[in-house]
Coordinates of C-alpha atoms in Angstrom, one line a residue:
M24 CA -31.5 -4.0 12.3
K25 CA -29.6 -4.5 8.8
Y26 CA -32.3 -3.1 6.3
T27 CA -33.0 0.2 9.0
L28 CA -29.4 1.6 8.4
K29 CA -29.3 0.3 4.7
I30 CA -32.9 2.6 4.5
T31 CA -30.9 5.0 6.5
T32 CA -27.7 5.5 4.4
I33 CA -29.9 6.0 1.3
L34 CA -32.3 8.4 3.1
L35 CA -29.2 10.2 4.1
A36 CA -27.5 10.4 0.7
V37 CA -30.5 11.5 -1.2
L38 CA -30.4 14.5 1.2
S39 CA -26.8 15.2 0.8
F40 CA -27.7 15.7 -2.5
A41 CA -30.4 18.1 -1.9
A42 CA -28.1 20.0 0.6
C43 CA -25.6 20.8 -2.5
T44 CA -28.1 22.4 -4.5
N45 CA -28.1 25.8 -3.1
E46 CA -24.1 25.9 -2.6
E47 CA -23.5 24.9 -6.8
D48 CA -25.1 24.8 -10.2
D49 CA -28.7 23.4 -10.2
V50 CA -27.9 21.0 -12.3
F51 CA -30.6 19.1 -10.1
S52 CA -33.5 20.7 -12.0
E53 CA -34.6 16.8 -14.0
S54 CA -37.0 14.5 -12.3
A55 CA -36.0 12.5 -9.0
A56 CA -35.3 9.4 -11.7
N57 CA -32.4 10.7 -13.6
R58 CA -30.3 12.8 -11.0
L59 CA -27.9 10.1 -9.7
T60 CA -26.8 9.4 -13.6
L61 CA -26.6 13.3 -13.7
S62 CA -24.4 13.8 -11.1
M63 CA -22.8 10.8 -11.8
G64 CA -21.2 12.2 -15.4
E65 CA -21.2 15.6 -13.6
Y66 CA -18.2 14.3 -10.9
S67 CA -16.9 12.1 -13.8
D68 CA -15.9 15.3 -15.9
L69 CA -15.4 17.1 -13.1
L70 CA -11.8 14.6 -12.0
K71 CA -10.6 14.7 -15.4
S72 CA -11.6 18.1 -15.9
S73 CA -7.8 19.4 -13.5
E74 CA -4.5 19.6 -16.1
N75 CA -2.5 19.1 -13.5
G76 CA -4.4 16.7 -11.5
W77 CA -5.6 17.5 -7.7
A78 CA -4.0 17.6 -4.7
M79 CA -4.9 14.3 -2.2
Q80 CA -5.5 15.1 1.3
F81 CA -6.2 11.1 2.9
F82 CA -6.7 10.4 6.4
P83 CA -6.4 6.9 7.1
S84 CA -9.0 6.0 9.6
E85 CA -6.3 5.6 12.0
L86 CA -6.3 9.0 12.8
E87 CA -2.9 8.6 15.2
M88 CA -1.3 8.8 11.6
G89 CA -2.4 12.0 10.8
G90 CA -3.0 12.9 7.0
I91 CA -1.1 12.2 4.2
A92 CA -0.6 14.6 1.4
M93 CA -1.4 12.5 -1.8
T94 CA -1.7 13.9 -5.7
A95 CA -4.3 12.1 -8.0
K96 CA -4.1 12.5 -12.1
F97 CA -7.5 11.8 -13.7
D98 CA -7.4 10.5 -17.6
G99 CA -10.1 8.1 -19.3
S100 CA -10.8 5.1 -16.9
E101 CA -7.0 5.5 -15.5
V102 CA -6.0 7.2 -12.4
E103 CA -2.3 8.4 -11.9
L104 CA -1.0 8.8 -7.7
R105 CA 1.9 10.6 -6.0
S106 CA 2.4 10.4 -2.1
E107 CA 4.7 12.3 0.4
N108 CA 5.3 8.8 1.6
S109 CA 7.7 6.2 0.5
I110 CA 6.4 2.5 0.9
S111 CA 7.5 -0.4 1.1
Y112 CA 5.0 -3.2 1.2
N113 CA 5.5 -6.9 -0.4
G114 CA 8.6 -6.6 -2.3
Q115 CA 7.1 -3.6 -3.6
S116 CA 8.9 -0.3 -2.7
V117 CA 7.5 3.1 -3.9
K118 CA 9.7 6.3 -3.3
T119 CA 7.9 9.9 -2.2
G120 CA 6.9 11.0 -5.5
T121 CA 6.9 8.9 -7.5
P122 CA 4.0 8.2 -10.2
V123 CA 1.9 4.8 -10.0
Q124 CA -0.9 4.4 -12.0
S125 CA -3.7 2.1 -11.7
M126 CA -7.8 1.6 -12.7
Y127 CA -10.3 4.3 -11.0
S128 CA -14.1 4.5 -11.9
V129 CA -16.9 6.7 -10.6
K130 CA -20.0 4.5 -10.2
S131 CA -23.7 4.2 -8.3
E132 CA -24.8 2.7 -5.1
Q133 CA -26.4 4.3 -2.3
G134 CA -24.9 7.5 -3.6
V135 CA -22.1 8.3 -6.1
I136 CA -19.0 6.4 -5.8
L137 CA -14.9 6.9 -6.7
T138 CA -13.5 4.3 -6.3
F139 CA -9.7 3.1 -6.7
N140 CA -10.7 -0.3 -8.5
T141 CA -7.1 -1.8 -9.3
Y142 CA -4.1 -2.1 -6.9
N143 CA -2.4 0.7 -6.1
V144 CA 0.8 0.6 -3.3
L145 CA 0.2 4.0 -2.1
L146 CA -3.7 4.4 -1.3
H147 CA -4.2 0.0 -1.0
Y148 CA -1.4 0.2 1.6
Y149 CA -3.1 1.9 4.4
S150 CA -6.4 -1.0 3.7
Q151 CA -4.3 -4.1 3.8
P152 CA -3.3 -6.5 6.6
K153 CA -1.1 -6.1 8.4
D154 CA 0.1 -9.5 10.0
P155 CA -3.3 -12.4 10.2
D156 CA -3.6 -11.1 13.5
D157 CA -4.4 -7.6 12.2
V158 CA -6.5 -8.2 9.0
D159 CA -8.7 -5.0 9.2
G160 CA -4.3 -3.0 8.5
Y161 CA -4.9 1.1 8.8
A162 CA -8.7 0.1 8.7
S163 CA -8.9 2.6 5.8
D164 CA -10.7 2.9 2.1
Y165 CA -10.5 3.0 -1.6
E166 CA -13.9 4.1 -1.9
F167 CA -15.1 7.8 -1.8
V168 CA -18.7 8.7 -1.5
F169 CA -19.3 12.0 -3.3
Q170 CA -20.1 14.3 -0.5
R171 CA -20.2 17.8 -2.2
V172 CA -18.1 20.3 -4.4
S173 CA -17.3 24.0 -3.8
E174 CA -19.0 26.6 -5.4
N175 CA -16.4 27.1 -7.6
R176 CA -15.5 23.4 -8.0
D177 CA -12.6 23.3 -7.5
S178 CA -12.3 20.7 -4.1
I179 CA -14.4 17.8 -3.9
F180 CA -15.2 16.7 -0.7
F181 CA -15.4 12.3 -0.1
K182 CA -16.1 10.3 2.9
G183 CA -15.1 6.9 3.3
K184 CA -17.2 4.7 2.0
K185 CA -16.1 1.9 4.5
Y186 CA -14.8 3.6 7.4
G187 CA -16.2 7.2 7.1
N188 CA -12.9 9.2 6.8
E189 CA -12.6 12.2 4.5
M190 CA -10.9 13.4 1.3
T191 CA -10.8 16.3 0.2
L192 CA -9.4 16.3 -3.4
V193 CA -7.8 20.5 -4.2
K194 CA -7.6 21.2 -8.3
L195 CA -3.6 22.0 -8.4
N196 CA -2.7 24.9 -10.1
G197 CA 0.2 23.3 -10.9
D198 CA 3.2 20.7 -11.3
A199 CA 2.4 17.8 -9.6
E200 CA 6.0 16.6 -8.3
K201 CA 6.3 20.2 -7.4
Y202 CA 3.3 19.7 -5.3
I203 CA 4.7 17.1 -3.5
S204 CA 8.1 18.3 -3.0
N205 CA 6.9 21.9 -2.0
V206 CA 4.9 19.6 1.0
H207 CA 7.9 17.7 2.0
S208 CA 9.4 21.7 2.1
V209 CA 6.5 22.7 4.7
D210 CA 6.7 19.3 7.0
T211 CA 10.4 21.2 7.0
A212 CA 9.8 24.4 7.9
V213 CA 6.6 23.1 10.3
A214 CA 8.2 20.2 12.6
M215 CA 11.4 20.0 12.4
L216 CA 11.9 23.2 14.4
P217 CA 10.9 23.2 18.4
R218 CA 7.7 24.6 18.3
T219 CA 6.6 24.8 22.1
K220 CA 3.5 27.7 21.7
F221 CA 0.5 29.3 19.3
V222 CA -0.1 32.7 20.4
V223 CA -3.8 33.7 20.3
G224 CA -3.7 37.6 22.1
E225 CA -2.4 37.6 25.6
K226 CA -2.7 33.5 25.8
K227 CA -0.1 30.9 24.6
H228 CA -0.9 27.6 24.5
H229 CA 1.6 25.7 24.4
I230 CA 1.9 23.0 22.0
S231 CA 4.4 20.0 20.2
F232 CA 3.7 18.4 16.8
N233 CA 4.3 14.8 16.1
D234 CA 3.8 13.1 13.2
H235 CA 1.8 15.0 11.4
K236 CA -0.3 15.3 15.4
L237 CA -0.8 19.0 16.7
I238 CA -0.8 18.0 20.1
L239 CA -1.6 21.9 22.2
T240 CA -2.9 22.1 25.8
P241 CA -4.8 25.5 26.4
D242 CA -3.3 28.3 28.4
G243 CA -3.5 27.9 31.8
T244 CA -4.9 24.0 32.1
T245 CA -3.4 21.0 33.0
G246 CA -2.1 17.9 31.0
D247 CA -5.3 16.8 31.5
K248 CA -7.2 18.9 28.9
T249 CA -4.5 18.4 25.9
M250 CA -5.9 17.7 22.7
T251 CA -4.6 15.4 19.8
L252 CA -4.8 17.1 16.2
P253 CA -4.5 15.2 13.0
Y254 CA -3.2 17.3 10.4
V255 CA -2.6 17.0 6.8
Y256 CA -0.3 19.2 5.1
N257 CA -0.6 20.9 1.2
D258 CA 2.1 23.1 -0.1
K259 CA 1.4 26.0 2.3
G260 CA 1.0 25.0 5.9
F261 CA -1.6 22.4 6.6
R262 CA -5.3 21.9 7.8
L263 CA -6.2 20.4 10.5
Y264 CA -9.1 16.5 9.6
E265 CA -11.1 18.9 12.3
P266 CA -11.5 22.4 14.0
L267 CA -8.8 23.2 17.1
V268 CA -12.1 25.2 18.6
L269 CA -10.7 27.9 22.0
D270 CA -12.6 30.3 23.4
G271 CA -15.3 30.3 20.8
K272 CA -13.0 30.5 17.9
A273 CA -12.4 27.3 15.4
Y274 CA -9.2 27.3 13.5
S275 CA -9.1 25.2 10.8
N276 CA -6.1 26.2 8.4
F277 CA -2.5 27.0 8.8
E278 CA -0.2 29.1 6.4
Y279 CA 3.6 29.1 6.6
N280 CA 4.8 32.5 6.3
T281 CA 8.2 32.5 4.4
E282 CA 9.0 35.8 5.2
N283 CA 9.5 35.6 9.3
G284 CA 9.0 32.1 9.6
N285 CA 5.7 32.0 11.8
I286 CA 2.5 29.5 11.4
Y287 CA -0.9 31.6 11.3
A288 CA -4.3 30.8 10.8
V289 CA -6.1 31.8 7.9
G290 CA -7.5 35.2 8.4
T291 CA -6.4 35.7 11.6
D292 CA -3.0 36.9 13.3
D293 CA -3.0 34.4 15.9
N294 CA 0.2 32.3 14.6
I295 CA 2.7 29.5 16.3
P296 CA 5.7 31.7 16.0
Y297 CA 9.2 31.0 15.1
P298 CA 11.8 29.7 17.9
T299 CA 14.1 32.0 19.1
K300 CA 17.4 30.6 17.9
M301 CA 17.3 29.7 22.5
E302 CA 14.3 27.5 21.9
Q303 CA 16.3 25.8 18.6
F304 CA 19.4 24.8 20.5
L305 CA 17.1 23.5 23.5
G306 CA 14.6 21.6 21.1
A307 CA 17.1 20.8 18.7
K308 CA 16.2 17.2 17.1
H309 CA 19.3 16.7 15.0
A310 CA 22.1 16.5 17.6
W311 CA 25.4 19.7 17.5
E312 CA 29.4 18.8 16.9
F313 CA 32.4 20.4 18.8
I314 CA 34.7 22.1 15.4
M315 CA 37.5 19.6 16.2
D316 CA 39.9 17.4 14.3
L317 CA 41.4 14.2 16.5
T318 CA 43.4 13.4 13.6
T319 CA 44.8 16.7 12.2
G320 CA 45.1 18.7 15.6
S321 CA 42.6 21.4 14.6
Y322 CA 40.4 22.5 17.0
E323 CA 38.1 25.5 17.6
M324 CA 38.2 25.8 21.1
N325 CA 40.5 26.9 24.5
D326 CA 43.7 25.1 24.3
E327 CA 42.7 22.8 28.2
L328 CA 39.4 21.2 27.4
Y329 CA 41.0 20.3 23.5
N330 CA 43.8 18.7 25.5
L331 CA 41.4 17.2 27.7
I332 CA 39.6 15.3 24.4
A333 CA 43.1 14.6 22.9
E334 CA 45.2 13.1 25.2
K335 CA 42.5 10.0 26.0
K336 CA 41.8 9.7 22.5
D337 CA 43.5 5.9 22.3
F338 CA 40.4 4.2 24.1
S339 CA 42.2 0.9 22.8
S340 CA 44.8 0.0 19.2
Y341 CA 41.6 -0.2 17.8
Q342 CA 38.5 2.1 19.3
I343 CA 39.5 5.3 19.0
L344 CA 37.5 8.6 19.9
K345 CA 37.0 11.1 16.7
T346 CA 33.8 12.8 17.6
L347 CA 32.2 15.2 20.3
H348 CA 28.6 15.6 20.0
I349 CA 25.4 17.8 22.6
G350 CA 21.6 17.1 21.9
P351 CA 19.3 14.5 21.5
N352 CA 20.2 11.5 22.7
S353 CA 18.9 8.7 20.0
Y354 CA 18.3 5.7 22.6
Y355 CA 16.4 8.1 24.4
I356 CA 13.9 8.5 21.5
S357 CA 14.3 4.6 21.2
G358 CA 12.5 4.2 24.7
V359 CA 16.4 2.7 25.2
G360 CA 17.7 5.5 27.1
K361 CA 17.4 7.5 29.8
Y362 CA 18.0 11.1 29.7
A363 CA 16.7 13.0 26.9
M364 CA 19.8 14.7 26.2
T365 CA 23.4 14.0 26.4
L366 CA 27.4 14.0 25.6
Q367 CA 28.0 12.1 23.1
Y368 CA 31.7 10.5 22.4
G369 CA 31.7 9.2 19.5
F370 CA 34.9 5.7 18.9
S371 CA 35.8 4.5 15.1
F372 CA 35.8 0.8 15.9
F373 CA 38.8 -0.3 13.7
G374 CA 37.9 2.5 11.6
F375 CA 34.7 1.3 9.8
M376 CA 31.7 2.0 11.9
M377 CA 31.2 4.1 14.3
Q378 CA 30.6 3.3 18.8
Y379 CA 28.6 6.1 21.3
S380 CA 29.3 6.6 24.7
H381 CA 26.4 8.7 26.5
Y382 CA 26.0 10.8 29.3
G383 CA 23.2 12.7 30.7
V384 CA 23.0 16.2 30.7
L385 CA 20.1 18.9 31.6
L386 CA 20.1 21.9 29.6
S387 CA 18.2 25.6 30.6
A388 CA 18.0 28.3 30.0
D389 CA 18.0 31.7 31.8
D390 CA 17.5 33.5 28.9
D391 CA 18.0 33.4 25.0
E392 CA 21.5 33.6 25.8
T393 CA 22.4 32.4 29.1
I394 CA 22.9 27.9 28.7
N395 CA 23.1 25.6 32.4
I396 CA 24.4 22.8 30.9
S397 CA 23.5 20.4 34.7
D398 CA 25.0 16.7 35.1
G399 CA 22.6 14.1 34.4
G400 CA 24.5 10.4 34.4
P401 CA 26.2 8.0 32.9
D402 CA 23.9 6.7 29.9
N403 CA 24.2 4.2 27.6
S404 CA 27.7 2.3 26.9
Y405 CA 29.3 6.0 29.3
D406 CA 30.4 3.2 32.6
F407 CA 33.2 1.2 29.4
Y408 CA 34.8 4.3 27.7
K409 CA 34.5 6.5 30.9
A410 CA 38.4 6.2 31.4
S411 CA 38.4 8.4 27.7
T412 CA 35.4 10.6 28.5
D413 CA 35.6 12.1 32.9
S414 CA 38.2 14.7 32.7
S415 CA 36.5 16.3 29.9
R416 CA 32.9 15.8 31.0
E417 CA 33.8 17.1 34.1
Y418 CA 35.3 20.1 32.3
I419 CA 32.4 21.1 30.3
I420 CA 29.3 20.7 33.0
N421 CA 32.2 21.8 35.7
H422 CA 32.8 25.4 34.0
S423 CA 28.4 26.4 32.8
P424 CA 27.0 28.1 32.6
Y425 CA 28.0 29.7 29.6
K426 CA 27.4 32.6 27.4
V427 CA 26.2 31.4 23.8
K428 CA 26.1 33.7 20.5
F429 CA 24.6 31.9 17.4
N430 CA 25.1 32.9 14.1
D431 CA 23.4 35.2 11.9
G432 CA 19.8 33.8 10.3
L433 CA 16.5 32.5 11.3
N434 CA 18.1 29.6 11.6
A435 CA 20.3 27.8 14.4
T436 CA 23.3 26.6 12.7
S437 CA 26.2 27.2 14.9
A438 CA 27.5 28.3 18.2
T439 CA 29.8 30.2 20.2
F440 CA 29.4 28.8 24.6
V441 CA 32.0 31.4 26.7
S442 CA 32.1 29.7 30.0
T443 CA 30.2 32.5 32.9
K444 CA 32.8 31.2 35.5
D445 CA 36.1 31.3 33.4
S446 CA 36.1 33.6 29.9
N447 CA 39.3 31.5 28.9
V448 CA 37.0 28.1 28.6
W449 CA 35.0 28.4 25.2
F450 CA 34.2 26.2 22.0
N451 CA 32.1 26.2 19.4
I452 CA 29.5 23.2 17.9
K453 CA 27.5 23.3 14.8
I454 CA 24.1 21.4 14.3
D455 CA 25.3 17.6 12.7
E456 CA 22.0 17.2 10.8
S457 CA 23.3 13.3 9.8
R458 CA 22.8 12.6 13.4

């Protein structure tokens, strides 16, 4: 059986090289005996030919991680890698974008193979054991079989030798460090906002982004049709590991439009639109802070609400109320809390650390200007601190719904809430990216 697999692999490799002759310059006009050696030289020279190096689109074999954007600069027998990820392993810690050098070679072995043959934590981390019971780690390759080269020779396509996942090198036109920085900017623009739909004509397919994966449920279907699509970032957008097929159309590459904030499927008007400010608020990944300073007595809310908060700020001689937020509950995200969204009261503990009391709320919007804050229930540590929080919490919920006016610009960073029940009840909040 092993011999049959080996012969099949060799035949596939030979057929793969033969197929390339229709796409590339005909460099394989010599005899079959010379083809492998000549292709090794061609590939080796091509790797070193890019002055700025290559954008490396790497997919660990465990695709639930999505793809990882890296750069690679080949020089002689040495390669310099950079990664969008920070890596810490076995006492070695490398920050995002930091260059790490190691050795590589191009060799012949059932095809032409690029091997990263000395240790580089940015790449080999994904092939190392996770623990004694999981010796395969992320089951990823550090040796890659050359598959083909694009016609203009600015892209090289590989397949992992052992696990078979794809890897692509795309010629860099600029600085490698800047490329990694741009990848992070695209990540923020694409995934840090609560984008919820992919608009194709009249259809609105429900989507979400989670850790380098696009999760899509086709319009008009239920959750059993949901697709999880790993992707890798580049400096313009992202590319799916495998094409997304909807109604006979295939989508692979998406680009972020800096002017309107939409993400377009390349070559089409089909897009993932920039979320409205209300969508940004409802899907916020950071909590929003009520604007007040209980130490100085300054605040941006009606007097009655402020007094309900301020008069109960001294919970004890060593625990004093300092902040009030509304938004995503970190305890819920970690699987401990009951409610995704909460009112969060922050108490200073002996003046050097914060402890938080959470009360669950349900947020919904009637339109882009009106929001409902409904009662959920006590969550983490709420009952312990309720003597200091109950009156203001009830006041805020009982005066819902609120008319909301957000700041100007694309991004929602501040807002004024005015009760529709009593226009004298209002408060200002701002996004707090530290929480």
